[in-house]
Amino acid sequence: MTMPIRSTLLRHLLYTLAGAGVLLAVTSTLEPFRSFQLATVAAYFCATAGLTVLTGLNGQLSLGHGALMAVGAYTVAIAQNMLSDEGFSGGWLLPVSLLAAVLTTVIAGLVIGLAAARLRGPYLAGVTLAVAVTIPALTTAFDEVFNSDQGLSVYLDPPPASLGLTFPLERWQAWIALGTALIVALLLANLVHSRYGRTLRAVRDNEVAARLAGINVARTQVSAFVVSAACAGLGGGLLAVVTQSVSPGAYSLTLSLFLLMAVVVGGLGSLTGAVWGALLLVVLPDLTHTLTEGLSPSAAQRLEGNLSLAVFGLTLIVVMIAAPGGIQGLFRKLTGARS
Amino acid sequence: MYRSARRGLALAASLTLLVAIAACSSDGDTPGTSAPVPGVTDTEIVVGTHQPLTGPASGGYSKISPATKAYFDYVNAAGGVNGRKITYKVMDDGYNPATTQTAVRQLVLQDKVFAILNGLGTPTHTGVLDFLKTNRVPDLFVASGSRSWDQPDKYPGTFGFQPDYTVEGKILANHVKANFAGQKTCFFGQNDDFGRDSLAGVTKILGADGVAAKQEYVVTNTNIGPQIGALKAAGCQVVILATVPGFTALSLGTAARLAFRPQWIVSSVGGDYTTLAKTLGDAGKPLLEGLTGANYLPAASDTGNPWIQLFQKINKEHNGDAPFDGNIIYGMSVGYLFVQALLAAGKDLTREGIIAAVEKGGFKGPGLAPFLFAKGDHSGYGGMRMMKVTAGVQSYFGPTFKTDEAEAPVTEYADPAVTPPTSGVPTA
């Protein structure tokens, strides 16, 4: 652990490059629908990674990350549609919109974080829960901007012509989402291993001790919320790009709860756990659909929509009993690595 | 160093999983046997749909796709269409536009369906129009009356089924104008294109100041007390509803609790008696007395109608004898129309072929009014007939009316109804 920061950065950069290479190879063999799913995983990963930093490393609970994703998603939707309506197009459009999404959620995260830093336990959960309930409801209150439950469609430039005319849109979306997710992973991995990361953990483990060590607890908590919100906003923005639509139904309270469940099942406090969690969010509903497909329509009707909740709950219970450290914890145990 | 080894292992494991997904997915299409037209082989046609089997709109609507499937099973048992059996893949979207996105992508990209048939819902289906257009998937007979489906220039593959909500709004308002002149008329609708298009039709007939009060609801919020209270406070005597069945029932129930008893005039999508009676229960059933609405398919209560007899037979044989209501008639009528379209498209079935066949039009089926399908018109039925609940039976009265979504007046339509072929399967 005495390695200088520069080499940590180098190591993480190498991982990221290797990851990018492998993902590039993988996506070129994937069918469009699998690319779409992979892109969704990448979008969810940004949110779960942010939540891991907040909950796993800083000990603050958030039940409102789904709503923060919605903030990012609507920002991207409105920015993309406004810019394209103004006649702008080109490769810079999307990065600008995604950056706008990050900025908006940073502001939202700052506001919520300021309130959250004063609250503990169930009170904090209550405030973030209110966020999760309120933000999607705003789409109805201001339906002229957000178009209520129907939502907005998101303009997206087609893949660059240099990739060929038959280049699947889904693969292009997967590249955008995976590329952004890798950058998020790189930045967060460095953050976690920095002095700031140790400060986060110190505040989580014992606030009084952290304060005695000269750490500004409140500022750390607010900044953790901001970082985490920015990640969630970026994830939401990516989801808007991938599905080319935003609607409040995609960012309901259930999503916020699922995100939390995903990071817990994946392995709280580890970025790899966040990958597992994001993967589960996409794979489990798909799996349950495959299960119900062979059934009679009436039986399928009863199970559809409900079964995935049950399976998710069951997974949570089983993982908590069998591997309290989540999938990533189990993985560590199996590979015999030191925890 | 342990840490980096651990991370490397975890990374490798994640990647293995991704590659495994990739491997699974490539199992799906075996080269050589794949047909040039997606979803069509010599023996099979695969079509898909997205339906609210669960969620706020599932009441009633969840029965539509099983009925369509039952009709296809009936046709398949008789040898299919041009030797091809129809496979109908139904995906549940819970009436949530976000879920529809995934469901339709799975149908088109993964299951490789030939067409999307009767995808249900205005807010849900609006979100996938662009996706279906980009992938050149025929988007036939959308189960909603939004005017968005009738944009041949923008969405050349999308066609409606039922009369659009503006046509319906005009016909409902025409009834109000003729029978409730001078009474305070109000409007309660869904907060999306469904409500907006319907209100547009109503105001075309009654004038902008002919609607005394307007209220709207969102499907994700079942507390409509404030809206119904506002309608009561405005002194409404006639209320036109553009609501899905669950919210029709909620409106009637909430109004009864507030001792508010206006004349209800309800859109066909939320006016099926059997569905509403089931939702309201025995205690709430009397509220439906006098409920007026409009429809364009034979009434479930009209047991002498040959179409109803045919559909009841199919319902018994292939749909587990589900309680027979308007949703089943709707689902089977969609199935009948799709088989007609397949036949018109001919033996060499292509995606372009079926779109051209529907644009050619000329389909005659159970509907009371004509289809408007033409090269420049992608809307479905162009007329409706008023119906009313009397002593627990919902039946038609008066003539069938036709009109369009623009300025055409509401006029009577007198063409005689057609009878189904004895086999119950259309012939080319």
Short mmCIF file of N, CA and C in Angstrom, two decimals, chain A residues 218-277:
data_model
loop_
_atom_site.label_atom_id
_atom_site.label_comp_id
_atom_site.label_asym_id
_atom_site.label_seq_id
_atom_site.Cartn_x
_atom_site.Cartn_y
_atom_site.Cartn_z
N ALA A 218 -19.00 16.87 7.81
CA ALA A 218 -20.14 17.33 7.02
C ALA A 218 -19.73 17.55 5.57
N ARG A 219 -18.58 18.17 5.37
CA ARG A 219 -18.15 18.45 4.00
C ARG A 219 -17.91 17.14 3.24
N THR A 220 -17.31 16.17 3.93
CA THR A 220 -17.08 14.87 3.29
C THR A 220 -18.39 14.23 2.87
N GLN A 221 -19.37 14.32 3.77
CA GLN A 221 -20.65 13.69 3.46
C GLN A 221 -21.35 14.37 2.28
N VAL A 222 -21.30 15.70 2.28
CA VAL A 222 -21.95 16.41 1.17
C VAL A 222 -21.23 16.10 -0.13
N SER A 223 -19.90 16.09 -0.09
CA SER A 223 -19.17 15.86 -1.35
C SER A 223 -19.40 14.43 -1.83
N ALA A 224 -19.53 13.47 -0.89
CA ALA A 224 -19.82 12.10 -1.30
C ALA A 224 -21.16 12.04 -2.02
N PHE A 225 -22.13 12.79 -1.48
CA PHE A 225 -23.45 12.80 -2.10
C PHE A 225 -23.37 13.40 -3.51
N VAL A 226 -22.56 14.44 -3.65
CA VAL A 226 -22.45 15.09 -4.95
C VAL A 226 -21.82 14.15 -5.98
N VAL A 227 -20.72 13.50 -5.57
CA VAL A 227 -20.06 12.56 -6.49
C VAL A 227 -21.03 11.46 -6.90
N SER A 228 -21.71 10.93 -5.91
CA SER A 228 -22.63 9.83 -6.15
C SER A 228 -23.78 10.27 -7.05
N ALA A 229 -24.30 11.48 -6.81
CA ALA A 229 -25.40 11.99 -7.63
C ALA A 229 -24.96 12.20 -9.07
N ALA A 230 -23.73 12.72 -9.23
CA ALA A 230 -23.23 12.94 -10.59
C ALA A 230 -23.19 11.63 -11.37
N CYS A 231 -22.72 10.57 -10.70
CA CYS A 231 -22.67 9.26 -11.36
C CYS A 231 -24.07 8.80 -11.74
N ALA A 232 -25.02 8.95 -10.80
CA ALA A 232 -26.39 8.52 -11.07
C ALA A 232 -26.98 9.31 -12.24
N GLY A 233 -26.70 10.61 -12.26
CA GLY A 233 -27.22 11.45 -13.34
C GLY A 233 -26.67 11.03 -14.68
N LEU A 234 -25.38 10.71 -14.68
CA LEU A 234 -24.76 10.25 -15.93
C LEU A 234 -25.40 8.93 -16.36
N GLY A 235 -25.62 8.04 -15.38
CA GLY A 235 -26.27 6.77 -15.70
C GLY A 235 -27.65 6.98 -16.30
N GLY A 236 -28.41 7.88 -15.69
CA GLY A 236 -29.74 8.17 -16.22
C GLY A 236 -29.67 8.73 -17.62
N GLY A 237 -28.70 9.63 -17.84
CA GLY A 237 -28.52 10.20 -19.17
C GLY A 237 -28.22 9.12 -20.20
N LEU A 238 -27.36 8.17 -19.80
CA LEU A 238 -27.02 7.08 -20.71
C LEU A 238 -28.26 6.23 -21.02
N LEU A 239 -29.06 5.99 -19.99
CA LEU A 239 -30.27 5.18 -20.18
C LEU A 239 -31.21 5.87 -21.17
N ALA A 240 -31.27 7.20 -21.08
CA ALA A 240 -32.10 7.95 -22.02
C ALA A 240 -31.57 7.79 -23.44
N VAL A 241 -30.24 7.78 -23.58
CA VAL A 241 -29.64 7.63 -24.90
C VAL A 241 -29.90 6.23 -25.45
N VAL A 242 -29.79 5.24 -24.54
CA VAL A 242 -29.92 3.85 -24.98
C VAL A 242 -31.36 3.53 -25.40
N THR A 243 -32.34 3.99 -24.61
CA THR A 243 -33.74 3.68 -24.96
C THR A 243 -34.34 4.76 -25.84
N GLN A 244 -33.63 5.83 -26.06
CA GLN A 244 -34.11 6.96 -26.87
C GLN A 244 -35.46 7.48 -26.38
N SER A 245 -35.69 7.36 -25.09
CA SER A 245 -36.92 7.91 -24.52
C SER A 245 -36.73 8.10 -23.03
N VAL A 246 -37.48 9.02 -22.46
CA VAL A 246 -37.54 9.12 -21.00
C VAL A 246 -38.99 9.19 -20.59
N SER A 247 -39.32 8.49 -19.53
CA SER A 247 -40.67 8.60 -18.96
C SER A 247 -40.55 8.29 -17.49
N PRO A 248 -41.43 8.88 -16.67
CA PRO A 248 -41.28 8.69 -15.22
C PRO A 248 -41.35 7.22 -14.81
N GLY A 249 -42.04 6.40 -15.62
CA GLY A 249 -42.18 4.99 -15.28
C GLY A 249 -40.85 4.27 -15.19
N ALA A 250 -39.82 4.80 -15.89
CA ALA A 250 -38.52 4.14 -15.88
C ALA A 250 -37.76 4.46 -14.60
N TYR A 251 -38.19 5.50 -13.87
CA TYR A 251 -37.42 5.96 -12.72
C TYR A 251 -38.29 6.00 -11.46
N SER A 252 -39.10 4.98 -11.31
CA SER A 252 -40.02 4.95 -10.18
C SER A 252 -39.27 4.64 -8.89
N LEU A 253 -40.01 4.65 -7.80
CA LEU A 253 -39.44 4.30 -6.50
C LEU A 253 -38.82 2.91 -6.55
N THR A 254 -39.48 2.01 -7.31
CA THR A 254 -38.96 0.64 -7.41
C THR A 254 -37.52 0.64 -7.91
N LEU A 255 -37.22 1.50 -8.89
CA LEU A 255 -35.85 1.53 -9.42
C LEU A 255 -34.88 1.92 -8.31
N SER A 256 -35.26 2.95 -7.52
CA SER A 256 -34.37 3.38 -6.43
C SER A 256 -34.10 2.22 -5.47
N LEU A 257 -35.16 1.48 -5.15
CA LEU A 257 -34.99 0.35 -4.22
C LEU A 257 -34.15 -0.75 -4.88
N PHE A 258 -34.43 -0.98 -6.18
CA PHE A 258 -33.67 -2.00 -6.90
C PHE A 258 -32.18 -1.65 -6.95
N LEU A 259 -31.88 -0.37 -7.14
CA LEU A 259 -30.48 0.04 -7.20
C LEU A 259 -29.77 -0.30 -5.89
N LEU A 260 -30.46 0.00 -4.79
CA LEU A 260 -29.87 -0.27 -3.48
C LEU A 260 -29.69 -1.78 -3.29
N MET A 261 -30.74 -2.52 -3.68
CA MET A 261 -30.66 -3.97 -3.57
C MET A 261 -29.51 -4.49 -4.42
N ALA A 262 -29.36 -3.91 -5.61
CA ALA A 262 -28.32 -4.38 -6.53
C ALA A 262 -26.93 -4.20 -5.93
N VAL A 263 -26.69 -3.04 -5.29
CA VAL A 263 -25.34 -2.85 -4.74
C VAL A 263 -25.13 -3.76 -3.52
N VAL A 264 -26.19 -4.03 -2.78
CA VAL A 264 -26.05 -4.92 -1.63
C VAL A 264 -25.80 -6.35 -2.09
N VAL A 265 -26.60 -6.80 -3.06
CA VAL A 265 -26.42 -8.16 -3.57
C VAL A 265 -25.09 -8.28 -4.28
N GLY A 266 -24.72 -7.26 -5.03
CA GLY A 266 -23.45 -7.30 -5.76
C GLY A 266 -22.26 -7.33 -4.83
N GLY A 267 -22.35 -6.64 -3.72
CA GLY A 267 -21.22 -6.57 -2.79
C GLY A 267 -21.00 -5.13 -2.41
N LEU A 268 -21.47 -4.77 -1.23
CA LEU A 268 -21.45 -3.36 -0.82
C LEU A 268 -20.01 -2.87 -0.66
N GLY A 269 -19.74 -1.73 -1.24
CA GLY A 269 -18.44 -1.10 -1.00
C GLY A 269 -17.38 -1.46 -2.02
N SER A 270 -17.73 -2.29 -3.01
CA SER A 270 -16.72 -2.58 -4.02
C SER A 270 -17.26 -2.25 -5.40
N LEU A 271 -16.43 -1.65 -6.22
CA LEU A 271 -16.88 -1.25 -7.55
C LEU A 271 -17.21 -2.47 -8.41
N THR A 272 -16.46 -3.55 -8.21
CA THR A 272 -16.79 -4.76 -8.96
C THR A 272 -18.17 -5.27 -8.54
N GLY A 273 -18.48 -5.10 -7.25
CA GLY A 273 -19.82 -5.45 -6.78
C GLY A 273 -20.87 -4.65 -7.51
N ALA A 274 -20.56 -3.39 -7.81
CA ALA A 274 -21.51 -2.54 -8.55
C ALA A 274 -21.73 -3.09 -9.95
N VAL A 275 -20.69 -3.68 -10.54
CA VAL A 275 -20.85 -4.30 -11.86
C VAL A 275 -21.82 -5.47 -11.76
N TRP A 276 -21.61 -6.32 -10.76
CA TRP A 276 -22.52 -7.46 -10.55
C TRP A 276 -23.95 -6.98 -10.38
N GLY A 277 -24.10 -5.94 -9.57
CA GLY A 277 -25.44 -5.42 -9.30
C GLY A 277 -26.11 -4.94 -10.56
#
